[in-house]
């Protein structure tokens, strides 16, 4: 998953980046790429997405209500109409702007009701020896999933420790593996066996050199990639590295 955040600065550069991403994705049989561009670019990029490999799109955020007086927001259905089939919910950078577990809960439920796939992001700010971060993650998961209902199996969880986002190195695959077990256990305790099959992604300082170790040893099915996804060369290398797995 390529999370472009608020990049690139121009529409022309967005088209170039998208075309390079699509070409790299076409050469890769082992990975499925989802692009989360700034929503202003979405409709235009979606119209270019079918030239070769079909690339699905994600919204980086959306409002849970279908429409209304919410200045500056876009709705899930507006994003869906523009071409998005996924939505990132509760990214750490949104949570830092005030998004709560209550809002992620509403967004997850609204996305599922539109048959969109929510990618629920969870992750602690910091870790202490007492393990409080585990309770924090549990609350983010349990609250975020509380209104998912029968469609819960479609949800993707992205574990992104805030301290590893935009950092100089990623979390170790070993620690990610422990987190992935914890996340599954939490979902199984609350929602039963669906927890065995839910897809878990890791995000935070992933690049071409740490991708294979994380996929091999981290207990994850995919990666949420920020900076390395807006550097077309790095992202192509990252995708090619997956082919060697
Ligand atoms: P990063 O961002 O890869 O630049 O650390 C990851 C994210 O925020 O999803």
GROMACS .gro file of N, CA, C and O and ligand atoms in nm, residues 1 3 5 88 91-93 121 160 164-167 202-207 224-229, ligand 1:
model
  109
    1UNK      N    1   0.085  -0.119   0.000
    1UNK     CA    2   0.000   0.000   0.000
    1UNK      C    3   0.088   0.124   0.000
    1UNK      O    4   0.172   0.141   0.088
    3UNK      N    5   0.109   0.494   0.050
    3UNK     CA    6   0.041   0.609   0.111
    3UNK      C    7   0.120   0.735   0.074
    3UNK      O    8   0.222   0.764   0.136
    5UNK      N    9   0.043   1.034   0.114
    5UNK     CA   10   0.019   1.149   0.204
    5UNK      C   11  -0.008   1.275   0.120
    5UNK      O   12  -0.081   1.267   0.021
   88UNK      N   13  -0.806   0.434   0.420
   88UNK     CA   14  -0.720   0.429   0.539
   88UNK      C   15  -0.797   0.499   0.651
   88UNK      O   16  -0.844   0.611   0.634
   91UNK      N   17  -0.519   0.679   1.055
   91UNK     CA   18  -0.374   0.689   1.043
   91UNK      C   19  -0.321   0.776   1.157
   91UNK      O   20  -0.388   0.870   1.201
   92UNK      N   21  -0.201   0.747   1.203
   92UNK     CA   22  -0.144   0.820   1.318
   92UNK      C   23  -0.145   0.971   1.295
   92UNK      O   24  -0.166   1.048   1.389
   93UNK      N   25  -0.126   1.011   1.168
   93UNK     CA   26  -0.124   1.156   1.142
   93UNK      C   27  -0.265   1.215   1.152
   93UNK      O   28  -0.280   1.334   1.182
  121UNK      N   29  -0.578   0.167   1.105
  121UNK     CA   30  -0.442   0.184   1.155
  121UNK      C   31  -0.443   0.190   1.307
  121UNK      O   32  -0.524   0.263   1.366
  160UNK      N   33   0.108   0.038   1.289
  160UNK     CA   34   0.210   0.139   1.262
  160UNK      C   35   0.249   0.207   1.392
  160UNK      O   36   0.180   0.301   1.435
  164UNK      N   37   0.789   0.471   1.481
  164UNK     CA   38   0.862   0.419   1.364
  164UNK      C   39   0.818   0.486   1.234
  164UNK      O   40   0.874   0.459   1.128
  165UNK      N   41   0.716   0.574   1.240
  165UNK     CA   42   0.671   0.644   1.118
  165UNK      C   43   0.762   0.763   1.093
  165UNK      O   44   0.789   0.842   1.185
  166UNK      N   45   0.810   0.775   0.970
  166UNK     CA   46   0.897   0.888   0.935
  166UNK      C   47   1.028   0.883   1.013
  166UNK      O   48   1.095   0.986   1.030
  167UNK      N   49   1.066   0.767   1.060
  167UNK     CA   50   1.185   0.753   1.145
  167UNK      C   51   1.305   0.710   1.060
  167UNK      O   52   1.297   0.700   0.938
  202UNK      N   53   0.221  -0.403   0.815
  202UNK     CA   54   0.310  -0.321   0.899
  202UNK      C   55   0.339  -0.191   0.825
  202UNK      O   56   0.356  -0.190   0.701
  203UNK      N   57   0.349  -0.081   0.898
  203UNK     CA   58   0.391   0.046   0.839
  203UNK      C   59   0.483   0.121   0.932
  203UNK      O   60   0.468   0.117   1.055
  204UNK      N   61   0.579   0.191   0.873
  204UNK     CA   62   0.674   0.272   0.951
  204UNK      C   63   0.815   0.250   0.902
  204UNK      O   64   0.876   0.148   0.931
  205UNK      N   65   0.864   0.344   0.818
  205UNK     CA   66   1.003   0.341   0.770
  205UNK      C   67   1.038   0.216   0.690
  205UNK      O   68   1.149   0.163   0.700
  206UNK      N   69   0.941   0.172   0.611
  206UNK     CA   70   0.969   0.059   0.520
  206UNK      C   71   1.035   0.115   0.393
  206UNK      O   72   0.995   0.220   0.342
  207UNK      N   73   1.136   0.043   0.345
  207UNK     CA   74   1.204   0.083   0.221
  207UNK      C   75   1.248  -0.043   0.148
  207UNK      O   76   1.217  -0.156   0.191
  224UNK      N   77   0.247  -0.086   0.466
  224UNK     CA   78   0.194   0.047   0.439
  224UNK      C   79   0.317   0.137   0.427
  224UNK      O   80   0.392   0.154   0.524
  225UNK      N   81   0.339   0.187   0.307
  225UNK     CA   82   0.465   0.254   0.278
  225UNK      C   83   0.442   0.403   0.256
  225UNK      O   84   0.361   0.440   0.170
  226UNK      N   85   0.511   0.487   0.329
  226UNK     CA   86   0.499   0.632   0.313
  226UNK      C   87   0.607   0.685   0.220
  226UNK      O   88   0.596   0.678   0.098
  227UNK      N   89   0.716   0.738   0.278
  227UNK     CA   90   0.820   0.804   0.199
  227UNK      C   91   0.868   0.722   0.079
  227UNK      O   92   0.886   0.776  -0.031
  228UNK      N   93   0.892   0.593   0.100
  228UNK     CA   94   0.947   0.513  -0.011
  228UNK      C   95   0.848   0.497  -0.126
  228UNK      O   96   0.886   0.460  -0.236
  229UNK      N   97   0.720   0.529  -0.102
  229UNK     CA   98   0.622   0.513  -0.211
  229UNK      C   99   0.616   0.637  -0.301
  229UNK      O  100   0.558   0.631  -0.409
  246LIG     P1  101   0.691   0.617   0.637
  246LIG     O1  102   0.534   0.640   0.665
  246LIG     O2  103   0.701   0.495   0.551
  246LIG     O3  104   0.735   0.742   0.571
  246LIG     O4  105   0.755   0.597   0.772
  246LIG     C1  106   0.451   0.530   0.690
  246LIG     C2  107   0.310   0.574   0.715
  246LIG     O5  108   0.289   0.678   0.778
  246LIG     O6  109   0.214   0.507   0.672
   0.00000   0.00000   0.00000
